[in-house]
Amino acid sequence: MLSGFVDRRKTIEELDGDQWPEPPRDSTPLVLGVHALRRRAIKDLSVEDTRRLISQDVGLPWLLPVALDFLRETAPDEAETGWYDDDLLSAALTRSESVWRDVPHLARHLDETVRRLTDFSPYIRQEVEDYRSCLSDLL
């Protein structure tokens, strides 16, 4: 389990040790939501919450391992049910190359998980190809 070191009772704000100021009142719903999610215990984040934060590059040291564990755990169900959480997978696959180069063991773990999947939507297929292409020397 990649996320065994993550204290899921804590918030990203606590784990980061960085308290963001309140967002301006005229902030977008996305900004307001991200600020609020940083203050929620990781154990209380839904898959969609996790996807939203990862997509905004927030809390990656803690959320990527949590997300990769979830993706690995649910991969066997994909063949059985024909459903897989493409949004969370997409959020992970589309993080910048530098993110993955800083944690090559996580990059390899994600690639191994993707290899277990049998059916991709066309847009996920392209994201997988792009991911593998830019990280081919690590995988």
Tab-separated table of N, CA and C in Angstrom:
chain	number	residue	atom	x	y	z
A	1	MET	N	0.847	-1.171	0.000
A	1	MET	CA	0.000	0.000	0.000
A	1	MET	C	0.895	1.238	0.000
A	2	LEU	N	0.702	2.071	-1.003
A	2	LEU	CA	1.529	3.268	-1.158
A	2	LEU	C	1.223	4.338	-0.128
A	3	SER	N	-0.023	4.398	0.308
A	3	SER	CA	-0.448	5.503	1.171
A	3	SER	C	-0.404	5.172	2.658
A	4	GLY	N	0.268	4.110	3.027
A	4	GLY	CA	0.328	3.716	4.432
A	4	GLY	C	0.887	4.790	5.347
A	5	PHE	N	1.726	5.656	4.821
A	5	PHE	CA	2.342	6.712	5.630
A	5	PHE	C	1.436	7.933	5.812
A	6	VAL	N	0.335	7.984	5.065
A	6	VAL	CA	-0.555	9.154	5.101
A	6	VAL	C	-1.510	9.032	6.282
A	7	ASP	N	-1.460	10.004	7.168
A	7	ASP	CA	-2.404	10.044	8.287
A	7	ASP	C	-3.701	10.647	7.751
A	8	ARG	N	-4.635	9.786	7.416
A	8	ARG	CA	-5.880	10.220	6.778
A	8	ARG	C	-6.798	10.996	7.716
A	9	ARG	N	-6.475	11.035	8.984
A	9	ARG	CA	-7.262	11.839	9.920
A	9	ARG	C	-6.909	13.314	9.805
A	10	LYS	N	-5.795	13.601	9.173
A	10	LYS	CA	-5.335	14.983	9.032
A	10	LYS	C	-5.789	15.574	7.708
A	11	THR	N	-5.769	16.879	7.675
A	11	THR	CA	-6.106	17.615	6.456
A	11	THR	C	-4.837	17.859	5.646
A	12	ILE	N	-5.017	18.233	4.408
A	12	ILE	CA	-3.856	18.610	3.598
A	12	ILE	C	-3.186	19.823	4.219
A	13	GLU	N	-3.985	20.732	4.709
A	13	GLU	CA	-3.440	21.917	5.364
A	13	GLU	C	-2.522	21.524	6.526
A	14	GLU	N	-2.952	20.557	7.326
A	14	GLU	CA	-2.123	20.093	8.447
A	14	GLU	C	-0.868	19.390	7.955
A	15	LEU	N	-1.029	18.538	6.953
A	15	LEU	CA	0.113	17.790	6.444
A	15	LEU	C	1.115	18.695	5.730
A	16	ASP	N	0.608	19.678	5.003
A	16	ASP	CA	1.470	20.655	4.328
A	16	ASP	C	2.153	21.582	5.318
A	17	GLY	N	1.476	21.822	6.448
A	17	GLY	CA	1.979	22.803	7.395
A	17	GLY	C	1.857	24.219	6.851
A	18	ASP	N	0.889	24.401	5.959
A	18	ASP	CA	0.712	25.690	5.293
A	18	ASP	C	-0.763	26.059	5.316
A	19	GLN	N	-1.088	27.066	6.094
A	19	GLN	CA	-2.474	27.520	6.182
A	19	GLN	C	-2.696	28.640	5.174
A	20	TRP	N	-3.544	28.362	4.193
A	20	TRP	CA	-3.857	29.374	3.180
A	20	TRP	C	-4.785	30.424	3.789
A	21	PRO	N	-4.643	31.672	3.358
A	21	PRO	CA	-5.610	32.684	3.802
A	21	PRO	C	-6.969	32.413	3.169
A	22	GLU	N	-7.984	33.001	3.743
A	22	GLU	CA	-9.318	32.856	3.167
A	22	GLU	C	-9.302	33.400	1.735
A	23	PRO	N	-9.985	32.715	0.815
A	23	PRO	CA	-10.017	33.233	-0.554
A	23	PRO	C	-10.871	34.497	-0.630
A	24	PRO	N	-10.612	35.338	-1.595
A	24	PRO	CA	-11.448	36.545	-1.763
A	24	PRO	C	-12.915	36.151	-1.966
A	25	ARG	N	-13.808	37.013	-1.563
A	25	ARG	CA	-15.251	36.732	-1.655
A	25	ARG	C	-15.728	36.485	-3.079
A	26	ASP	N	-15.075	37.112	-4.034
A	26	ASP	CA	-15.507	36.958	-5.426
A	26	ASP	C	-14.784	35.812	-6.141
A	27	SER	N	-14.195	34.897	-5.384
A	27	SER	CA	-13.496	33.752	-5.975
A	27	SER	C	-14.475	32.826	-6.691
A	28	THR	N	-13.943	32.078	-7.635
A	28	THR	CA	-14.766	31.117	-8.366
A	28	THR	C	-15.157	29.964	-7.447
A	29	PRO	N	-16.204	29.231	-7.811
A	29	PRO	CA	-16.570	28.050	-7.027
A	29	PRO	C	-15.414	27.036	-6.915
A	30	LEU	N	-14.606	26.926	-7.963
A	30	LEU	CA	-13.461	26.007	-7.908
A	30	LEU	C	-12.478	26.429	-6.823
A	31	VAL	N	-12.134	27.693	-6.784
A	31	VAL	CA	-11.195	28.195	-5.775
A	31	VAL	C	-11.770	28.010	-4.375
A	32	LEU	N	-13.018	28.370	-4.195
A	32	LEU	CA	-13.657	28.197	-2.885
A	32	LEU	C	-13.674	26.722	-2.480
A	33	GLY	N	-13.991	25.856	-3.438
A	33	GLY	CA	-14.041	24.427	-3.157
A	33	GLY	C	-12.687	23.853	-2.782
A	34	VAL	N	-11.657	24.230	-3.513
A	34	VAL	CA	-10.310	23.734	-3.216
A	34	VAL	C	-9.866	24.188	-1.837
A	35	HIS	N	-10.117	25.430	-1.513
A	35	HIS	CA	-9.764	25.923	-0.176
A	35	HIS	C	-10.475	25.108	0.898
A	36	ALA	N	-11.751	24.849	0.703
A	36	ALA	CA	-12.513	24.082	1.692
A	36	ALA	C	-12.012	22.639	1.785
A	37	LEU	N	-11.710	22.030	0.652
A	37	LEU	CA	-11.260	20.633	0.656
A	37	LEU	C	-9.901	20.467	1.334
A	38	ARG	N	-9.054	21.466	1.263
A	38	ARG	CA	-7.755	21.407	1.944
A	38	ARG	C	-7.924	21.323	3.462
A	39	ARG	N	-9.091	21.738	3.934
A	39	ARG	CA	-9.354	21.761	5.380
A	39	ARG	C	-10.176	20.556	5.837
A	40	ARG	N	-10.412	19.640	4.936
A	40	ARG	CA	-11.181	18.436	5.266
A	40	ARG	C	-10.202	17.269	5.467
A	41	ALA	N	-10.465	16.443	6.463
A	41	ALA	CA	-9.610	15.267	6.689
A	41	ALA	C	-9.578	14.413	5.425
A	42	ILE	N	-8.427	13.881	5.110
A	42	ILE	CA	-8.286	13.076	3.894
A	42	ILE	C	-9.267	11.908	3.910
A	43	LYS	N	-9.506	11.325	5.070
A	43	LYS	CA	-10.444	10.195	5.146
A	43	LYS	C	-11.863	10.595	4.756
A	44	ASP	N	-12.164	11.888	4.811
A	44	ASP	CA	-13.503	12.381	4.484
A	44	ASP	C	-13.625	12.890	3.048
A	45	LEU	N	-12.554	12.799	2.286
A	45	LEU	CA	-12.602	13.226	0.889
A	45	LEU	C	-13.197	12.123	0.027
A	46	SER	N	-14.100	12.495	-0.838
A	46	SER	CA	-14.644	11.528	-1.801
A	46	SER	C	-13.640	11.353	-2.939
A	47	VAL	N	-13.891	10.394	-3.799
A	47	VAL	CA	-13.056	10.211	-4.981
A	47	VAL	C	-13.083	11.480	-5.831
A	48	GLU	N	-14.254	12.080	-5.964
A	48	GLU	CA	-14.376	13.312	-6.744
A	48	GLU	C	-13.603	14.458	-6.091
A	49	ASP	N	-13.638	14.554	-4.778
A	49	ASP	CA	-12.860	15.574	-4.073
A	49	ASP	C	-11.367	15.378	-4.336
A	50	THR	N	-10.942	14.136	-4.247
A	50	THR	CA	-9.533	13.805	-4.484
A	50	THR	C	-9.140	14.167	-5.905
A	51	ARG	N	-9.993	13.837	-6.860
A	51	ARG	CA	-9.727	14.175	-8.259
A	51	ARG	C	-9.592	15.680	-8.430
A	52	ARG	N	-10.498	16.414	-7.813
A	52	ARG	CA	-10.477	17.874	-7.942
A	52	ARG	C	-9.165	18.442	-7.408
A	53	LEU	N	-8.741	17.990	-6.252
A	53	LEU	CA	-7.504	18.489	-5.661
A	53	LEU	C	-6.285	18.094	-6.497
A	54	ILE	N	-6.233	16.848	-6.934
A	54	ILE	CA	-5.110	16.409	-7.768
A	54	ILE	C	-5.072	17.204	-9.063
A	55	SER	N	-6.216	17.439	-9.655
A	55	SER	CA	-6.277	18.206	-10.902
A	55	SER	C	-5.751	19.629	-10.722
A	56	GLN	N	-5.810	20.128	-9.506
A	56	GLN	CA	-5.304	21.465	-9.215
A	56	GLN	C	-3.900	21.428	-8.604
A	57	ASP	N	-3.282	20.241	-8.599
A	57	ASP	CA	-1.931	20.051	-8.046
A	57	ASP	C	-1.848	20.436	-6.576
A	58	VAL	N	-2.894	20.131	-5.839
A	58	VAL	CA	-2.948	20.440	-4.409
A	58	VAL	C	-2.799	19.147	-3.617
A	59	GLY	N	-1.870	19.139	-2.675
A	59	GLY	CA	-1.692	17.991	-1.785
A	59	GLY	C	-1.151	16.747	-2.461
A	60	LEU	N	-0.435	16.895	-3.536
A	60	LEU	CA	0.026	15.723	-4.301
A	60	LEU	C	0.874	14.736	-3.495
A	61	PRO	N	1.750	15.185	-2.596
A	61	PRO	CA	2.538	14.189	-1.855
A	61	PRO	C	1.681	13.191	-1.077
A	62	TRP	N	0.484	13.604	-0.682
A	62	TRP	CA	-0.398	12.727	0.089
A	62	TRP	C	-1.509	12.136	-0.763
A	63	LEU	N	-2.042	12.932	-1.669
A	63	LEU	CA	-3.195	12.462	-2.441
A	63	LEU	C	-2.838	11.525	-3.583
A	64	LEU	N	-1.673	11.694	-4.202
A	64	LEU	CA	-1.318	10.750	-5.269
A	64	LEU	C	-1.214	9.323	-4.738
A	65	PRO	N	-0.523	9.085	-3.629
A	65	PRO	CA	-0.508	7.705	-3.115
A	65	PRO	C	-1.902	7.178	-2.767
A	66	VAL	N	-2.734	8.022	-2.185
A	66	VAL	CA	-4.102	7.613	-1.851
A	66	VAL	C	-4.865	7.263	-3.131
A	67	ALA	N	-4.767	8.117	-4.136
A	67	ALA	CA	-5.459	7.885	-5.403
A	67	ALA	C	-4.936	6.632	-6.100
A	68	LEU	N	-3.626	6.450	-6.094
A	68	LEU	CA	-3.059	5.273	-6.767
A	68	LEU	C	-3.468	3.979	-6.064
A	69	ASP	N	-3.562	4.022	-4.749
A	69	ASP	CA	-4.070	2.843	-4.029
A	69	ASP	C	-5.507	2.551	-4.439
A	70	PHE	N	-6.327	3.594	-4.503
A	70	PHE	CA	-7.726	3.408	-4.906
A	70	PHE	C	-7.810	2.852	-6.331
A	71	LEU	N	-7.059	3.431	-7.238
A	71	LEU	CA	-7.093	2.960	-8.626
A	71	LEU	C	-6.650	1.498	-8.731
A	72	ARG	N	-5.632	1.130	-7.978
A	72	ARG	CA	-5.156	-0.261	-8.011
A	72	ARG	C	-6.201	-1.206	-7.419
A	73	GLU	N	-6.818	-0.788	-6.315
A	73	GLU	CA	-7.818	-1.629	-5.663
A	73	GLU	C	-9.041	-1.858	-6.548
A	74	THR	N	-9.410	-0.880	-7.316
A	74	THR	CA	-10.622	-0.984	-8.125
A	74	THR	C	-10.361	-1.495	-9.541
A	75	ALA	N	-9.111	-1.634	-9.933
A	75	ALA	CA	-8.795	-2.110	-11.287
A	75	ALA	C	-9.411	-3.475	-11.593
A	76	PRO	N	-9.377	-4.452	-10.685
A	76	PRO	CA	-9.990	-5.744	-11.015
A	76	PRO	C	-11.490	-5.653	-11.296
A	77	ASP	N	-12.163	-4.684	-10.689
A	77	ASP	CA	-13.602	-4.516	-10.908
A	77	ASP	C	-13.917	-4.029	-12.315
A	78	GLU	N	-12.959	-3.375	-12.949
A	78	GLU	CA	-13.190	-2.811	-14.279
A	78	GLU	C	-13.568	-3.901	-15.271
A	79	ALA	N	-12.860	-5.004	-15.259
A	79	ALA	CA	-13.165	-6.086	-16.198
A	79	ALA	C	-14.538	-6.687	-15.909
A	80	GLU	N	-14.899	-6.761	-14.632
A	80	GLU	CA	-16.162	-7.372	-14.232
A	80	GLU	C	-17.373	-6.471	-14.497
A	81	THR	N	-17.229	-5.192	-14.194
A	81	THR	CA	-18.379	-4.291	-14.293
A	81	THR	C	-18.366	-3.413	-15.541
A	82	GLY	N	-17.221	-3.324	-16.195
A	82	GLY	CA	-17.114	-2.455	-17.359
A	82	GLY	C	-17.052	-0.983	-16.996
A	83	TRP	N	-16.822	-0.674	-15.718
A	83	TRP	CA	-16.758	0.711	-15.269
A	83	TRP	C	-15.458	0.927	-14.517
A	84	TYR	N	-14.879	2.078	-14.752
A	84	TYR	CA	-13.674	2.459	-14.030
A	84	TYR	C	-13.702	3.967	-13.862
A	85	ASP	N	-13.108	4.471	-12.794
A	85	ASP	CA	-13.143	5.895	-12.531
A	85	ASP	C	-12.150	6.626	-13.434
A	86	ASP	N	-12.588	6.891	-14.655
A	86	ASP	CA	-11.737	7.556	-15.633
A	86	ASP	C	-11.328	8.952	-15.192
A	87	ASP	N	-12.165	9.655	-14.445
A	87	ASP	CA	-11.837	11.019	-14.046
A	87	ASP	C	-10.643	11.051	-13.100
A	88	LEU	N	-10.613	10.168	-12.122
A	88	LEU	CA	-9.477	10.111	-11.206
A	88	LEU	C	-8.236	9.627	-11.949
A	89	LEU	N	-8.397	8.639	-12.790
A	89	LEU	CA	-7.271	8.143	-13.584
A	89	LEU	C	-6.719	9.263	-14.459
A	90	SER	N	-7.596	10.004	-15.100
A	90	SER	CA	-7.177	11.114	-15.950
A	90	SER	C	-6.422	12.163	-15.141
A	91	ALA	N	-6.923	12.497	-13.962
A	91	ALA	CA	-6.244	13.477	-13.116
A	91	ALA	C	-4.822	13.026	-12.795
A	92	ALA	N	-4.667	11.755	-12.496
A	92	ALA	CA	-3.334	11.241	-12.186
A	92	ALA	C	-2.437	11.245	-13.429
A	93	LEU	N	-2.950	10.732	-14.525
A	93	LEU	CA	-2.147	10.627	-15.746
A	93	LEU	C	-1.677	11.975	-16.269
A	94	THR	N	-2.432	13.008	-16.038
A	94	THR	CA	-2.134	14.301	-16.641
A	94	THR	C	-1.337	15.239	-15.736
A	95	ARG	N	-0.834	14.744	-14.612
A	95	ARG	CA	0.060	15.585	-13.822
A	95	ARG	C	1.329	15.804	-14.637
A	96	SER	N	2.016	16.858	-14.359
A	96	SER	CA	3.195	17.211	-15.147
A	96	SER	C	4.275	16.134	-15.024
A	97	GLU	N	5.072	16.080	-16.048
A	97	GLU	CA	6.179	15.115	-16.070
A	97	GLU	C	7.062	15.269	-14.838
A	98	SER	N	7.315	16.497	-14.414
A	98	SER	CA	8.196	16.722	-13.261
A	98	SER	C	7.639	16.110	-11.980
A	99	VAL	N	6.317	16.113	-11.841
A	99	VAL	CA	5.706	15.484	-10.663
A	99	VAL	C	6.108	14.023	-10.601
A	100	TRP	N	5.965	13.328	-11.716
A	100	TRP	CA	6.264	11.897	-11.756
A	100	TRP	C	7.755	11.619	-11.665
A	101	ARG	N	8.576	12.478	-12.205
A	101	ARG	CA	10.023	12.278	-12.128
A	101	ARG	C	10.515	12.416	-10.684
A	102	ASP	N	9.811	13.190	-9.882
A	102	ASP	CA	10.170	13.326	-8.465
A	102	ASP	C	9.804	12.085	-7.656
A	103	VAL	N	8.849	11.296	-8.152
A	103	VAL	CA	8.404	10.089	-7.444
A	103	VAL	C	8.298	8.926	-8.444
A	104	PRO	N	9.427	8.471	-8.973
A	104	PRO	CA	9.383	7.454	-10.030
A	104	PRO	C	8.703	6.149	-9.612
A	105	HIS	N	8.777	5.797	-8.330
A	105	HIS	CA	8.099	4.575	-7.890
A	105	HIS	C	6.581	4.711	-8.039
A	106	LEU	N	6.056	5.917	-7.838
A	106	LEU	CA	4.623	6.134	-8.047
A	106	LEU	C	4.284	6.096	-9.531
A	107	ALA	N	5.159	6.630	-10.357
A	107	ALA	CA	4.938	6.602	-11.810
A	107	ALA	C	4.868	5.160	-12.300
A	108	ARG	N	5.769	4.333	-11.832
A	108	ARG	CA	5.762	2.914	-12.240
A	108	ARG	C	4.516	2.193	-11.716
A	109	HIS	N	4.116	2.534	-10.510
A	109	HIS	CA	2.916	1.924	-9.926
A	109	HIS	C	1.685	2.262	-10.766
A	110	LEU	N	1.567	3.518	-11.163
A	110	LEU	CA	0.437	3.916	-12.005
A	110	LEU	C	0.479	3.171	-13.340
A	111	ASP	N	1.648	3.068	-13.933
A	111	ASP	CA	1.764	2.352	-15.203
A	111	ASP	C	1.361	0.884	-15.042
A	112	GLU	N	1.774	0.247	-13.980
A	112	GLU	CA	1.391	-1.152	-13.732
A	112	GLU	C	-0.122	-1.278	-13.560
A	113	THR	N	-0.730	-0.325	-12.897
A	113	THR	CA	-2.187	-0.350	-12.725
A	113	THR	C	-2.878	-0.209	-14.068
A	114	VAL	N	-2.426	0.726	-14.874
A	114	VAL	CA	-3.027	0.943	-16.190
A	114	VAL	C	-2.925	-0.322	-17.045
A	115	ARG	N	-1.839	-1.043	-16.923
A	115	ARG	CA	-1.657	-2.284	-17.695
A	115	ARG	C	-2.671	-3.364	-17.300
A	116	ARG	N	-3.256	-3.237	-16.127
A	116	ARG	CA	-4.264	-4.196	-15.673
A	116	ARG	C	-5.653	-3.912	-16.246
A	117	LEU	N	-5.827	-2.723	-16.778
A	117	LEU	CA	-7.130	-2.326	-17.297
A	117	LEU	C	-7.304	-2.831	-18.722
A	118	THR	N	-8.537	-3.134	-19.073
A	118	THR	CA	-8.783	-3.749	-20.380
A	118	THR	C	-9.491	-2.843	-21.370
A	119	ASP	N	-10.143	-1.813	-20.889
A	119	ASP	CA	-10.944	-0.999	-21.799
A	119	ASP	C	-10.827	0.462	-21.417
A	120	PHE	N	-10.355	1.277	-22.364
A	120	PHE	CA	-10.204	2.701	-22.134
A	120	PHE	C	-11.096	3.482	-23.072
A	121	SER	N	-11.549	4.622	-22.601
A	121	SER	CA	-12.187	5.564	-23.510
A	121	SER	C	-11.080	6.147	-24.389
A	122	PRO	N	-11.424	6.682	-25.551
A	122	PRO	CA	-10.394	7.230	-26.441
A	122	PRO	C	-9.550	8.321	-25.790
A	123	TYR	N	-10.185	9.184	-24.980
A	123	TYR	CA	-9.388	10.252	-24.386
A	123	TYR	C	-8.429	9.719	-23.330
A	124	ILE	N	-8.820	8.693	-22.598
A	124	ILE	CA	-7.910	8.092	-21.619
A	124	ILE	C	-6.781	7.364	-22.354
A	125	ARG	N	-7.103	6.690	-23.422
A	125	ARG	CA	-6.079	5.995	-24.211
A	125	ARG	C	-4.980	6.984	-24.629
A	126	GLN	N	-5.381	8.166	-25.085
A	126	GLN	CA	-4.401	9.179	-25.486
A	126	GLN	C	-3.590	9.665	-24.290
A	127	GLU	N	-4.239	9.846	-23.157
A	127	GLU	CA	-3.515	10.276	-21.958
A	127	GLU	C	-2.512	9.225	-21.508
A	128	VAL	N	-2.878	7.964	-21.616
A	128	VAL	CA	-1.955	6.880	-21.277
A	128	VAL	C	-0.750	6.921	-22.209
A	129	GLU	N	-0.999	7.075	-23.488
A	129	GLU	CA	0.099	7.137	-24.461
A	129	GLU	C	1.015	8.324	-24.175
A	130	ASP	N	0.435	9.468	-23.888
A	130	ASP	CA	1.239	10.659	-23.584
A	130	ASP	C	2.062	10.449	-22.311
A	131	TYR	N	1.439	9.875	-21.296
A	131	TYR	CA	2.112	9.588	-20.022
A	131	TYR	C	3.308	8.668	-20.245
A	132	ARG	N	3.069	7.583	-20.952
A	132	ARG	CA	4.137	6.621	-21.216
A	132	ARG	C	5.232	7.210	-22.096
A	133	SER	N	4.851	8.031	-23.024
A	133	SER	CA	5.822	8.622	-23.928
A	133	SER	C	6.800	9.540	-23.191
A	134	CYS	N	6.272	10.405	-22.336
A	134	CYS	CA	7.170	11.347	-21.655
A	134	CYS	C	7.949	10.700	-20.522
A	135	LEU	N	7.511	9.541	-20.041
A	135	LEU	CA	8.189	8.874	-18.920
A	135	LEU	C	8.776	7.526	-19.319
A	136	SER	N	8.959	7.284	-20.600
A	136	SER	CA	9.392	5.964	-21.071
A	136	SER	C	10.686	5.495	-20.425
A	137	ASP	N	11.578	6.410	-20.098
A	137	ASP	CA	12.842	6.016	-19.477
A	137	ASP	C	12.672	5.587	-18.011
A	138	LEU	N	11.546	5.968	-17.387
A	138	LEU	CA	11.301	5.588	-15.992
A	138	LEU	C	10.490	4.311	-15.847
A	139	LEU	N	9.675	4.031	-16.849
A	139	LEU	CA	8.692	2.954	-16.701
A	139	LEU	C	9.234	1.605	-17.072
